[in-house]
Tab-separated table of C-alpha atoms in Angstrom:
chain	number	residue	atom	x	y	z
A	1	UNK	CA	-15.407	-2.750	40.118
A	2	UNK	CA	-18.633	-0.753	40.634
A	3	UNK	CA	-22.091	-2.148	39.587
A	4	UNK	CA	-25.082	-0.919	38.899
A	5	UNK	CA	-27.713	-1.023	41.275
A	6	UNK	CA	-30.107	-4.402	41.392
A	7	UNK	CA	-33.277	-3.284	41.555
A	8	UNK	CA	-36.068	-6.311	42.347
A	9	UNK	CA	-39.833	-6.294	40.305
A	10	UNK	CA	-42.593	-8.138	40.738
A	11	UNK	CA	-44.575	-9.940	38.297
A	12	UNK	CA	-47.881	-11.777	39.448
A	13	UNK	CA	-48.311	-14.215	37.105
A	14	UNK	CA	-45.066	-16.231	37.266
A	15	UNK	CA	-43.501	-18.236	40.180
A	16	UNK	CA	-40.314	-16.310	39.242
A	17	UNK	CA	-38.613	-12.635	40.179
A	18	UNK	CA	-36.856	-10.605	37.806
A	19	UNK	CA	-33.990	-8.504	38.522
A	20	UNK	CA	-32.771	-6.203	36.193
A	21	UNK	CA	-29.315	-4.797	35.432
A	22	UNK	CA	-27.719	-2.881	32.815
A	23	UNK	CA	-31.224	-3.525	30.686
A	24	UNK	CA	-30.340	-7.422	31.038
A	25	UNK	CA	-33.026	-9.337	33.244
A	26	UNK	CA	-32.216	-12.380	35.558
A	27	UNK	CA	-33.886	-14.510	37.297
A	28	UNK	CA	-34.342	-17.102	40.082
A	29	UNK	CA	-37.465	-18.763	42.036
A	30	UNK	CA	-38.231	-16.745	45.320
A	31	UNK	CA	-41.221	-16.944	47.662
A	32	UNK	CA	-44.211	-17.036	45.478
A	33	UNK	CA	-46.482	-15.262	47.785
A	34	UNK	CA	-44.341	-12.708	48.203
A	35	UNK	CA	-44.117	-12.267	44.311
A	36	UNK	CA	-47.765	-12.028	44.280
A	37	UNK	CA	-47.948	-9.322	47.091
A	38	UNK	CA	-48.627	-6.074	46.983
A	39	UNK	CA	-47.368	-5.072	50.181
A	40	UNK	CA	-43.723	-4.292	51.233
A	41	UNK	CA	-41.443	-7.627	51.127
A	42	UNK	CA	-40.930	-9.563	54.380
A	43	UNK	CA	-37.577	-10.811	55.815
A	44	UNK	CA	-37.573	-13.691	53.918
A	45	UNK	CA	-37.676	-11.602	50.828
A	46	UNK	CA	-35.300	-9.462	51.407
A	47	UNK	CA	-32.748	-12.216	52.426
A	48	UNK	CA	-34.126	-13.731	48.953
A	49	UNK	CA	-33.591	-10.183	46.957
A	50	UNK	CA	-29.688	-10.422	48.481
A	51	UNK	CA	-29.387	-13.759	47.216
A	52	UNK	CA	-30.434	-12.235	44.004
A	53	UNK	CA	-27.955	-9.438	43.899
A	54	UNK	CA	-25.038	-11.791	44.738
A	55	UNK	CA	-26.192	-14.242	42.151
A	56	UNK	CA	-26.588	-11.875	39.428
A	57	UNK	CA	-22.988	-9.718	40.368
A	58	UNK	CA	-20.936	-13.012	40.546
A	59	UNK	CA	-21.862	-13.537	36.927
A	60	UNK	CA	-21.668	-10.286	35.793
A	61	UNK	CA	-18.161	-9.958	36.942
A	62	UNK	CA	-17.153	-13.377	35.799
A	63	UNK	CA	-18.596	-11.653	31.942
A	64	UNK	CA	-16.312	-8.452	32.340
A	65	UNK	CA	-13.600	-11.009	33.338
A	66	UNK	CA	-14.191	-13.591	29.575
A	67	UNK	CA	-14.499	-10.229	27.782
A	68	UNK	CA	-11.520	-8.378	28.897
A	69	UNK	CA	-9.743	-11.975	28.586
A	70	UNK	CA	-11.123	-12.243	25.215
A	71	UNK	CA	-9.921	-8.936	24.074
A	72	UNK	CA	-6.518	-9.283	25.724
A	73	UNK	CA	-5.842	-12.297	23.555
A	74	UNK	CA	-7.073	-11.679	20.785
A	75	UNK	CA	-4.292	-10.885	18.238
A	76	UNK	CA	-3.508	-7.310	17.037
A	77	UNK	CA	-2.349	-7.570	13.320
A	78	UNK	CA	-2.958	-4.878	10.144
A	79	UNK	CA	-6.405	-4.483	8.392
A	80	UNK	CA	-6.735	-5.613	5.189
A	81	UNK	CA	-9.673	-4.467	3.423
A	82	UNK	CA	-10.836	-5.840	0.193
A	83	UNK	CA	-14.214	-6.538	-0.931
A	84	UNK	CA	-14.696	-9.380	1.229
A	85	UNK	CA	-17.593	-10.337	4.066
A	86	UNK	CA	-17.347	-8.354	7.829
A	87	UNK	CA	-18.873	-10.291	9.971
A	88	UNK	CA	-19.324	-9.286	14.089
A	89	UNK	CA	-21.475	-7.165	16.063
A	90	UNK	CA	-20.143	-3.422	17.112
A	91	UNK	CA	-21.982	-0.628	18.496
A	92	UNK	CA	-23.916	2.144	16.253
A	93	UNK	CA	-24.540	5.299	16.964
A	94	UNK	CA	-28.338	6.537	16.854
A	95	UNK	CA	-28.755	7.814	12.970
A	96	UNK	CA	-25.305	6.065	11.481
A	97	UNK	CA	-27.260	3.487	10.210
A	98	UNK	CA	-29.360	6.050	7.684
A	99	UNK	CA	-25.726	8.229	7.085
A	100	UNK	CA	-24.101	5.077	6.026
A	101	UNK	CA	-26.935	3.633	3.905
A	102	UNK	CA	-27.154	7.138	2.456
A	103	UNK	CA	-23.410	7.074	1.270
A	104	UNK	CA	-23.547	3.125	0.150
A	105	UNK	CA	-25.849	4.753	-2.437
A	106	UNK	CA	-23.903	7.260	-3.048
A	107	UNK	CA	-20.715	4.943	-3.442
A	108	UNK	CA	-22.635	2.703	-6.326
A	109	UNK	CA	-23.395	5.535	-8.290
A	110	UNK	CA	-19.615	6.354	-8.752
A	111	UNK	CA	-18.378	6.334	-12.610
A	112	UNK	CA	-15.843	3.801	-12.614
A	113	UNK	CA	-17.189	1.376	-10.041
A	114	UNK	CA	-17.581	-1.055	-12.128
A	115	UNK	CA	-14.397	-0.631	-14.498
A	116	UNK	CA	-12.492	-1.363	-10.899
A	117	UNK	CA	-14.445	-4.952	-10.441
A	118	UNK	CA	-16.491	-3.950	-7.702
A	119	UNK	CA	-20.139	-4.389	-7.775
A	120	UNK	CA	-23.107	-2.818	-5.885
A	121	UNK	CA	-24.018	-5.550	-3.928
A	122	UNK	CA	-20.056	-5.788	-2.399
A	123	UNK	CA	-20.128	-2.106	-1.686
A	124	UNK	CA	-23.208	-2.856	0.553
A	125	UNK	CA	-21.780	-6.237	1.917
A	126	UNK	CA	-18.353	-4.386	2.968
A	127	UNK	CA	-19.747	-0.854	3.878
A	128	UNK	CA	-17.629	-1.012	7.238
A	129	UNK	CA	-14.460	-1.564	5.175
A	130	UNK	CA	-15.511	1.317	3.145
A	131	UNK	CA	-16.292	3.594	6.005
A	132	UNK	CA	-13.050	2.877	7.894
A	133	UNK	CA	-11.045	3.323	4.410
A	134	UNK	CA	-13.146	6.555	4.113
A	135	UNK	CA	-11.779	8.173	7.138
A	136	UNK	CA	-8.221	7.192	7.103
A	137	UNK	CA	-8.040	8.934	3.473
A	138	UNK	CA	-9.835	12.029	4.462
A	139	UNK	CA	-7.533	11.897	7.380
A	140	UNK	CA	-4.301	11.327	5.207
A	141	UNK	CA	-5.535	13.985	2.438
A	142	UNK	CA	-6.097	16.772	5.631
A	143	UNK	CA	-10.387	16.518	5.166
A	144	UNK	CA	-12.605	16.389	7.866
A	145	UNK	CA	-14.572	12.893	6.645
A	146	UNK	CA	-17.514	14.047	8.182
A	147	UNK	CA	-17.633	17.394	7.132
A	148	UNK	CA	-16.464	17.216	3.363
A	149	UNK	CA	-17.663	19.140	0.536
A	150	UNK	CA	-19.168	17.504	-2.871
A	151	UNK	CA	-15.050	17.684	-4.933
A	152	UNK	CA	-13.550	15.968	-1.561
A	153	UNK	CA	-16.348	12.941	-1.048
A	154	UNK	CA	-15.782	12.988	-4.729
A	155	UNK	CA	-12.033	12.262	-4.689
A	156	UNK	CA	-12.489	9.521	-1.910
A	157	UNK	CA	-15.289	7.474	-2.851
A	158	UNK	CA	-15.548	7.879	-6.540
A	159	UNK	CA	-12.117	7.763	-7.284
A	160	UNK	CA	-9.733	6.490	-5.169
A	161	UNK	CA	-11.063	4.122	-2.881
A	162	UNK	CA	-11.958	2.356	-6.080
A	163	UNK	CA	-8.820	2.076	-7.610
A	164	UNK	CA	-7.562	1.176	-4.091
A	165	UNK	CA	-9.484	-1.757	-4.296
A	166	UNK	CA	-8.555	-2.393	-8.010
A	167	UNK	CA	-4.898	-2.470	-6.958
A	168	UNK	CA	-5.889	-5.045	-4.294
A	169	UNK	CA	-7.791	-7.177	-6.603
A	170	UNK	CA	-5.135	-6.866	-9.338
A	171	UNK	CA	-2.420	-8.343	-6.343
A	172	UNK	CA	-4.638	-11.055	-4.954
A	173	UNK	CA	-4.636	-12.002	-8.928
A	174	UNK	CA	-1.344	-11.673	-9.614
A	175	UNK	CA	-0.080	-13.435	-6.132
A	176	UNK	CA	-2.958	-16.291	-7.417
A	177	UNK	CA	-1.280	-16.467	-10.823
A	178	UNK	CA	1.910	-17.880	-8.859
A	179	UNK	CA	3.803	-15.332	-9.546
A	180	UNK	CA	6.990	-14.920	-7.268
A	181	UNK	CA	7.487	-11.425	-8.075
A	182	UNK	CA	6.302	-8.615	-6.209
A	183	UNK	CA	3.360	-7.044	-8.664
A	184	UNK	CA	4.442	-3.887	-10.637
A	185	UNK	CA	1.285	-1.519	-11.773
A	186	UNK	CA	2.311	0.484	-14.312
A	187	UNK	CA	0.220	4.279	-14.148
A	188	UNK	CA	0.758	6.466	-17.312
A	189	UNK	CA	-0.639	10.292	-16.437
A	190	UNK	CA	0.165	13.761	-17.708
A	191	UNK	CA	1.820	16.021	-15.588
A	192	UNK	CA	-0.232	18.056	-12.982
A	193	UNK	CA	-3.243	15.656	-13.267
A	194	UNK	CA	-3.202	14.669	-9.973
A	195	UNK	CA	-0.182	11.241	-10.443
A	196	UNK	CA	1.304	11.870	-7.798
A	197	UNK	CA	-0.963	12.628	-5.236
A	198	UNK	CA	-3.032	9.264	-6.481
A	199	UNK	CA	-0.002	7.411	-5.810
A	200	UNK	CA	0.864	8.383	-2.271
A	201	UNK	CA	-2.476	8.220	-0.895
A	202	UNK	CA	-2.220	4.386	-2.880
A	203	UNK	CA	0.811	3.448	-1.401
A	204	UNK	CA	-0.306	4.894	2.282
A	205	UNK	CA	-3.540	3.422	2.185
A	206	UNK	CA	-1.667	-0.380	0.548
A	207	UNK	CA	0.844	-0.029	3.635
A	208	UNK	CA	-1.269	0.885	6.446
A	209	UNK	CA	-3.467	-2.381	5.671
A	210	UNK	CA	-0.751	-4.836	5.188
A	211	UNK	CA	0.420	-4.262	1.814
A	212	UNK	CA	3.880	-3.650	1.416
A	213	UNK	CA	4.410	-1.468	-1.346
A	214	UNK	CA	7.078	0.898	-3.023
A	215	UNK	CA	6.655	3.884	-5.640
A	216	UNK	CA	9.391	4.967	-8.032
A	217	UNK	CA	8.957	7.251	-10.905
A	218	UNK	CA	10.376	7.586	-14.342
A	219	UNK	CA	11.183	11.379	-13.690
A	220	UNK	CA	14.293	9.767	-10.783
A	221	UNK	CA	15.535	7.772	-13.885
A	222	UNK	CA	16.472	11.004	-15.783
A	223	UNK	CA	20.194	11.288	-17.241
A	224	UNK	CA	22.974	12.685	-14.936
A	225	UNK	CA	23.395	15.979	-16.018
A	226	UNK	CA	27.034	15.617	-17.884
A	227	UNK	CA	25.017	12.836	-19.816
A	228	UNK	CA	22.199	15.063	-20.305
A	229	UNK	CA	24.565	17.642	-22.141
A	230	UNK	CA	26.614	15.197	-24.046
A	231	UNK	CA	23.133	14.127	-25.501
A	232	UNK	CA	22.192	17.459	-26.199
A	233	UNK	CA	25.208	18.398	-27.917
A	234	UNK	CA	24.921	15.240	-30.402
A	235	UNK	CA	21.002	16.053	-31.446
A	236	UNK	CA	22.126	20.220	-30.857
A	237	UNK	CA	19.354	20.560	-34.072
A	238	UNK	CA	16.306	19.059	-32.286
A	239	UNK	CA	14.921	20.775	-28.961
A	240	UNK	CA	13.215	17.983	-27.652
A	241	UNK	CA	16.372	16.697	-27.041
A	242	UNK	CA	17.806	19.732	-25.370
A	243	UNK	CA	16.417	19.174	-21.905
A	244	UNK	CA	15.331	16.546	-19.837
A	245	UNK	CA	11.654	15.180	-20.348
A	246	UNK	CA	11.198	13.357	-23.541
A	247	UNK	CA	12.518	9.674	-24.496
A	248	UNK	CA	15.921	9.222	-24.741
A	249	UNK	CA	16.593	11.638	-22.107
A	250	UNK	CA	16.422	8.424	-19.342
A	251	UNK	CA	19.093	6.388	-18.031
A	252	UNK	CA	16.696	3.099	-19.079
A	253	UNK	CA	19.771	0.354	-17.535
A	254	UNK	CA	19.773	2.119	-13.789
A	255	UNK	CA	15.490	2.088	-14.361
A	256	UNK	CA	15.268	-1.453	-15.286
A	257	UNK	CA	17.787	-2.490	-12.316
A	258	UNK	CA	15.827	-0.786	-10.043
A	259	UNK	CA	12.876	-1.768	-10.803
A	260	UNK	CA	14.474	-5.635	-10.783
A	261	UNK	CA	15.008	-4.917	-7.598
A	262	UNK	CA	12.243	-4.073	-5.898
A	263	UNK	CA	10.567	-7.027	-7.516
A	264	UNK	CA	12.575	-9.235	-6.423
A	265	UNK	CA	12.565	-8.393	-2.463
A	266	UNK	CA	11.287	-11.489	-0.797
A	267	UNK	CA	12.649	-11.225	2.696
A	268	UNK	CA	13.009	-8.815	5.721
A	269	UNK	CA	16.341	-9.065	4.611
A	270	UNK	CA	16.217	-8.022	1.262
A	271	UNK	CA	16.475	-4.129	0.836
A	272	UNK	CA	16.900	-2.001	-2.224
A	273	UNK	CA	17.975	2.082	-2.425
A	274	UNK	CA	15.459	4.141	-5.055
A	275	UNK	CA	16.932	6.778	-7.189
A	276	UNK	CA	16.212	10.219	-6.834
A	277	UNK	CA	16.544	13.097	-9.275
A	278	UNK	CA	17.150	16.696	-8.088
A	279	UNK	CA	15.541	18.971	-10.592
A	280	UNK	CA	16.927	22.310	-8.922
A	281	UNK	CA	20.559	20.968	-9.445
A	282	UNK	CA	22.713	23.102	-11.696
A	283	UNK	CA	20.489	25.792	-11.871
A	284	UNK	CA	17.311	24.263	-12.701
A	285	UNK	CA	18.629	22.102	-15.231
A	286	UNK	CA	18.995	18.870	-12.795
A	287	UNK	CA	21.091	16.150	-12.149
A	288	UNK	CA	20.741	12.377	-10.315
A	289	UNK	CA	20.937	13.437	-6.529
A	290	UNK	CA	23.654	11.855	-4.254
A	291	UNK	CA	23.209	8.209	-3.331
A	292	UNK	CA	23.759	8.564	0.295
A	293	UNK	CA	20.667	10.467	0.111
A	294	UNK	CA	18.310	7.972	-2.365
A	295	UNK	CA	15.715	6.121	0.124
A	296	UNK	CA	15.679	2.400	0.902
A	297	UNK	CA	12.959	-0.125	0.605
A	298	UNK	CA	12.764	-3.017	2.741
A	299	UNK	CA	11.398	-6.563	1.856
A	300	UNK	CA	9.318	-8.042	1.150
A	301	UNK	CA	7.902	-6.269	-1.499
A	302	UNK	CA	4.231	-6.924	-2.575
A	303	UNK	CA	3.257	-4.174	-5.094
A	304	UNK	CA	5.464	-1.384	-6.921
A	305	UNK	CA	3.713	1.748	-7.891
A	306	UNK	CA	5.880	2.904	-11.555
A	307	UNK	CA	4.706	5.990	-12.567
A	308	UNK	CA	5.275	8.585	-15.282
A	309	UNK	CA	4.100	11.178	-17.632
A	310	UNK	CA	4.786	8.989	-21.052
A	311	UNK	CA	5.274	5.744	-19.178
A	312	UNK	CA	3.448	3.001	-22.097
A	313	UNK	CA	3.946	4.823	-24.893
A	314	UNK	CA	4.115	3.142	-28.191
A	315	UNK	CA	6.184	3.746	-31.182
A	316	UNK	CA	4.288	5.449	-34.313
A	317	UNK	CA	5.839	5.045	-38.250
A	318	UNK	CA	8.182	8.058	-38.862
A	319	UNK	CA	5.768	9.369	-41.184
A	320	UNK	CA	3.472	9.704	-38.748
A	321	UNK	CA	5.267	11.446	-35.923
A	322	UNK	CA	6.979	13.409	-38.793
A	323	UNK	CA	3.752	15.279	-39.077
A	324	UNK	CA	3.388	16.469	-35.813
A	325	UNK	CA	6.739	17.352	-35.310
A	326	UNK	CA	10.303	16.675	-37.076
A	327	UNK	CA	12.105	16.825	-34.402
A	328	UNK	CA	9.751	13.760	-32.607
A	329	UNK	CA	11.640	11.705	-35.232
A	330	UNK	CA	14.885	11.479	-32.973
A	331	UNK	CA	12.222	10.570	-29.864
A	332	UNK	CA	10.252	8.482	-31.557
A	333	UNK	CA	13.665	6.585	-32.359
A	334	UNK	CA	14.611	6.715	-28.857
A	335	UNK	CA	11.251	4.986	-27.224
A	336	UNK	CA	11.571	1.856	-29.183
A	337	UNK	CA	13.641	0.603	-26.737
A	338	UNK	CA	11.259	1.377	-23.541
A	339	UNK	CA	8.949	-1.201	-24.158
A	340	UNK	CA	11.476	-3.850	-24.162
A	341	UNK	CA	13.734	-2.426	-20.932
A	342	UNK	CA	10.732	-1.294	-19.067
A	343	UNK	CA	6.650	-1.656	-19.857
A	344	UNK	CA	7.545	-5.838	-20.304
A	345	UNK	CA	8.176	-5.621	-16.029
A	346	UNK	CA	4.497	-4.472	-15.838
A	347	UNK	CA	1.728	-6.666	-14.645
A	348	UNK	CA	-1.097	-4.140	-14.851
A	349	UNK	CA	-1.837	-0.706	-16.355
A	350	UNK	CA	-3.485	2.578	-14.375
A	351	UNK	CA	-3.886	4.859	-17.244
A	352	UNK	CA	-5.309	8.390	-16.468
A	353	UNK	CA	-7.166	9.523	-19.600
A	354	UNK	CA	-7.180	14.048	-20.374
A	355	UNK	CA	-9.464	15.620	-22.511
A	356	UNK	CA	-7.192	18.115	-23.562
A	357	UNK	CA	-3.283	18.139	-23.071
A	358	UNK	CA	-3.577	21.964	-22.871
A	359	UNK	CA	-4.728	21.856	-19.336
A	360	UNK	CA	-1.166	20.627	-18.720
A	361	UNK	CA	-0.335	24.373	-19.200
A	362	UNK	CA	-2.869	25.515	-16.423
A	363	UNK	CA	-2.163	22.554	-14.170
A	364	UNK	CA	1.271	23.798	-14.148
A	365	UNK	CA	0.584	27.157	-13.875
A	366	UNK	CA	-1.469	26.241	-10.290
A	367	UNK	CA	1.358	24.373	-9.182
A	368	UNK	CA	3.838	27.035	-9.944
A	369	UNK	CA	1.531	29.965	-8.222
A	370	UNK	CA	1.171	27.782	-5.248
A	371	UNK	CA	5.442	27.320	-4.801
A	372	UNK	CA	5.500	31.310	-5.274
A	373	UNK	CA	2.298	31.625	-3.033
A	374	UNK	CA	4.406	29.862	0.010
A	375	UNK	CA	8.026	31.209	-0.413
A	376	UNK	CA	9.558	28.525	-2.809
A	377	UNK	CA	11.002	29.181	-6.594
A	378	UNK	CA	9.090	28.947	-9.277
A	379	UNK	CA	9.143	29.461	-12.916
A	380	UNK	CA	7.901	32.790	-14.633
A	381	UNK	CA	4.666	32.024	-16.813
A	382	UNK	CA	6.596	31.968	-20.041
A	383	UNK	CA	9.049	29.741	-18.732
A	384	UNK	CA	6.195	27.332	-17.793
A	385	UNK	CA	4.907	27.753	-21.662
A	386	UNK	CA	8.816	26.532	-22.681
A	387	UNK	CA	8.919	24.143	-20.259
A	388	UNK	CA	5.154	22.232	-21.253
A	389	UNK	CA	5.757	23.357	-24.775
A	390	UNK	CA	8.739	20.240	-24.670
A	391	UNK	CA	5.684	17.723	-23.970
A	392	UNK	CA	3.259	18.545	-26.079
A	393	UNK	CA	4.163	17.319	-29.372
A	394	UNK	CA	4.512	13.812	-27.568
A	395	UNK	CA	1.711	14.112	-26.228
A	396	UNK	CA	-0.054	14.881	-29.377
A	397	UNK	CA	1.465	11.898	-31.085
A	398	UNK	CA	1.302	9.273	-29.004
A	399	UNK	CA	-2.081	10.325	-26.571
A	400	UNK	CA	-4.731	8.916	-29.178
A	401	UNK	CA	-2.788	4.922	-29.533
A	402	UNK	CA	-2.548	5.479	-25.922
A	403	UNK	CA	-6.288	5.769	-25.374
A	404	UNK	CA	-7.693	3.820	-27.852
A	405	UNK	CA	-5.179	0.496	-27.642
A	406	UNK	CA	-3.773	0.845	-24.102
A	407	UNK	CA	-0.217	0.814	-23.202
A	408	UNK	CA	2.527	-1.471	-24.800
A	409	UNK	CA	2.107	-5.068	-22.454
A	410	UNK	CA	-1.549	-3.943	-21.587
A	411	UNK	CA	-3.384	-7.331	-21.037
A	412	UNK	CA	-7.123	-7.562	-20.788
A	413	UNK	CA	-8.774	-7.371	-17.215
A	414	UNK	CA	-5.477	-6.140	-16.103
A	415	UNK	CA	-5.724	-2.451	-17.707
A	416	UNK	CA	-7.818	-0.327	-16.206
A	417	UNK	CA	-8.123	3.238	-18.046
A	418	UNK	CA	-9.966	6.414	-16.399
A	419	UNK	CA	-10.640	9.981	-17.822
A	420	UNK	CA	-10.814	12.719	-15.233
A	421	UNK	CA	-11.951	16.262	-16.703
A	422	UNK	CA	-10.479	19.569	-15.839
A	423	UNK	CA	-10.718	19.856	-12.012
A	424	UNK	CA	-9.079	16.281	-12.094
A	425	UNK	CA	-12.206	14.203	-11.405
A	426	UNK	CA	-13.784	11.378	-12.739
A	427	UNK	CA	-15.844	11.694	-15.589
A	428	UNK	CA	-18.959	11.014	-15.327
A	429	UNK	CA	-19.143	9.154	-18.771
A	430	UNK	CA	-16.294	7.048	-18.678
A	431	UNK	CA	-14.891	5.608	-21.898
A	432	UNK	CA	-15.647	2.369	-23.073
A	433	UNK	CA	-12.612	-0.045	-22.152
A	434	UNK	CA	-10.205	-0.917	-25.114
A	435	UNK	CA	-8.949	-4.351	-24.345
């Protein structure tokens, strides 16, 4: 290897020499009245200067040697970052010291920091973990981390980086609990709100840092589409019931096997295959897609992601639903039996809380332009009113319990609930927590 050149001083008031190298000084005795000359050094110091150089590139070599050793041993394994102490020394980069300090202020002031456990002093403490989760999101989502305008930093650090580290909490509690189950987090959300998207860059972020975790969503659960008809034909009066969507219209035995099943994946050797429901089948009208085709999860299995639009809904009196819409009578009959098949296999609650469940209309509407906008199908704007217009009088009934009590199994500090306004971000005055 090539070192950098020794280069001898002189200092005149100690018996010693110093050379320095690579801004690290060494030292050994030489001829003191050579150090204290001002003249060019004689034989003797020069021989003494070699001496030196030798000295000081024997050691340095035998450091490159321990830290290459040390590096080459040291084992390689996936990050895991929680709120916990970093401790180690690593190189910073003139100015990242003010950046980051800058955006561990910025990361306390988020609106539902606190709702997801974390405190302002851990943010500070694990700032690293924060940084390096930071980038791999921006990375995943397609944003340049260091470049990202106010709605991106937004969406990482305010929103879900927190509920990253809620999820992580809410396993480390559940794995503490001794439960032998892998934990299932329940997240109820409207459609176009952003579900979906929250739940990959969850289960991405979960997997890439050791996590082992599997999504699955009420809409791959739907009826087969001879089923679907059969149930249409027997409630022909009621048009909730005419299409896939509401309760009732959900194979709940195949949804609560699956979900069984991932839970219960222990070992490397354990695997599971996850419904999926093709929505264009049959003309837009859908129908369970082949099971060759559904994708498997291997064990083991440490969190489930279950997610869906009505997913913790609870039963209202008939009179009540009855006066936002007869024909909710039939569903409201139907998602009695959810709780007991489904929510009971939930260990926590991820509830995303709308102002308005007429921005499911314009949410929609985006989505649909953007399909057209890059060559796909998509639904005419009044088909889009038919199709949302199936949701809302759910949505009107059952919303407000929803909000104000939680989901059916909520349980306190195991329910987190978060209202995101129309450009699906966090509120910045969140609502007080119900449980």
């Amino acid at each position: 290897m090539q070192l950098p050149q020794c280069v001898p001083s002189y200092y005149s008031h100690h018996r010693r020499c110093w050379a320095t190298v690579g801004g690290s000084r060494h030292t050994t005795r030489v001829n003191s009245r050579r150090c204290r000359g001002s003249g060019a050094p004689g034989p003797e110091t020069i021989k003494t200067t070699a001496r030196v150089t030798a000295s000081i590139t024997h050691k340095m070599e035998t450091q490159v040697l321990e830290t290459q050793q040390s590096l080459m041993l040291r084992p390689k394994r996936a990050r895991r970052h929680s709120p916990q102490v970093l401790t180690g020394a690593m190189s910073v980069p003139a100015g990242t010291t003010d950046l980051n300090s800058g955006l561990a202020e910025y990361i306390t002031k988020g609106p539902i920091l606190a709702r997801c456990g974390i405190s302002p002093e851990s943010v500070h403490t694990n700032l690293t973990s924060w940084v390096q989760l930071g980038e791999q999101l921006a990375k995943q989502l397609g944003f340049n981390h260091d470049n990202m305008d106010a709605v991106q930093k937004l969406r990482v650090y305010h929103y879900y980086l927190p509920v990253y580290f809620w999820c992580t909490q809410q396993l480390r509690l559940h794995k503490e609990s001794g439960a032998k189950t892998a934990l299932v987090v329940g997240i109820s959300a409207p459609q176009g709100c952003g579900k979906s998207t929250l739940v990959e860059q969850l289960q991405a972020l979960l997997i890439s840092n050791g996590h082992n975790a599997a999504n699955v969503s009420i809409d791959d659960f739907y009826l087969r589409f001879q089923d679907q008809s059969k149930l249409a034909a027997e409630h022909s009066s009621n048009p909730l019931l005419q299409y896939r969507g509401n309760a009732g219209t959900h194979d709940l035995e195949l949804g609560a096997q699956t979900l069984q099943r991932l839970r219960d994946l222990h070992s490397p050797s354990d695997s599971a295959s996850v419904p999926r429901y093709d929505k264009s089948a049959n003309g837009g009208r859908g129908d369970r897609a082949d099971p060759s085709t559904w994708p498997k999860v291997n064990g083991p299995v440490d969190i489930v992601l279950f997610e869906g639009w009505m997913s913790g809904f609870s039963p209202l009196p008939e009179e009540e639903v009855k006066k936002v819409d007869p024909s909710l009578v039939g569903v409201n009959a139907f998602l009695k039996a959810y709780r007991h098949v489904w929510d009971e296999m939930v260990d926590s609650w991820l509830v995303i809380q709308i102002g308005d469940p007429q921005w499911v209309f314009k949410w929609r509407l985006q989505a649909e332009e953007g399909m057209r906008a890059s060559g796909k199908p998509g639904m005419s704007d009044d088909q889009i009113a038919d199709f949302v217009a199936r949701f809302m009088p759910a949505y009107k009934a059952y919303l407000p319990q929803l909000y104000s009590k939680g989901p059916t199994t909520a349980r306190p500090n195991h329910t987190l609930i978060i209202e995101v306004d129309e450009q699906r971000s966090p509120m910045a005055n969140q609502p007080q927590p119900v449980l």
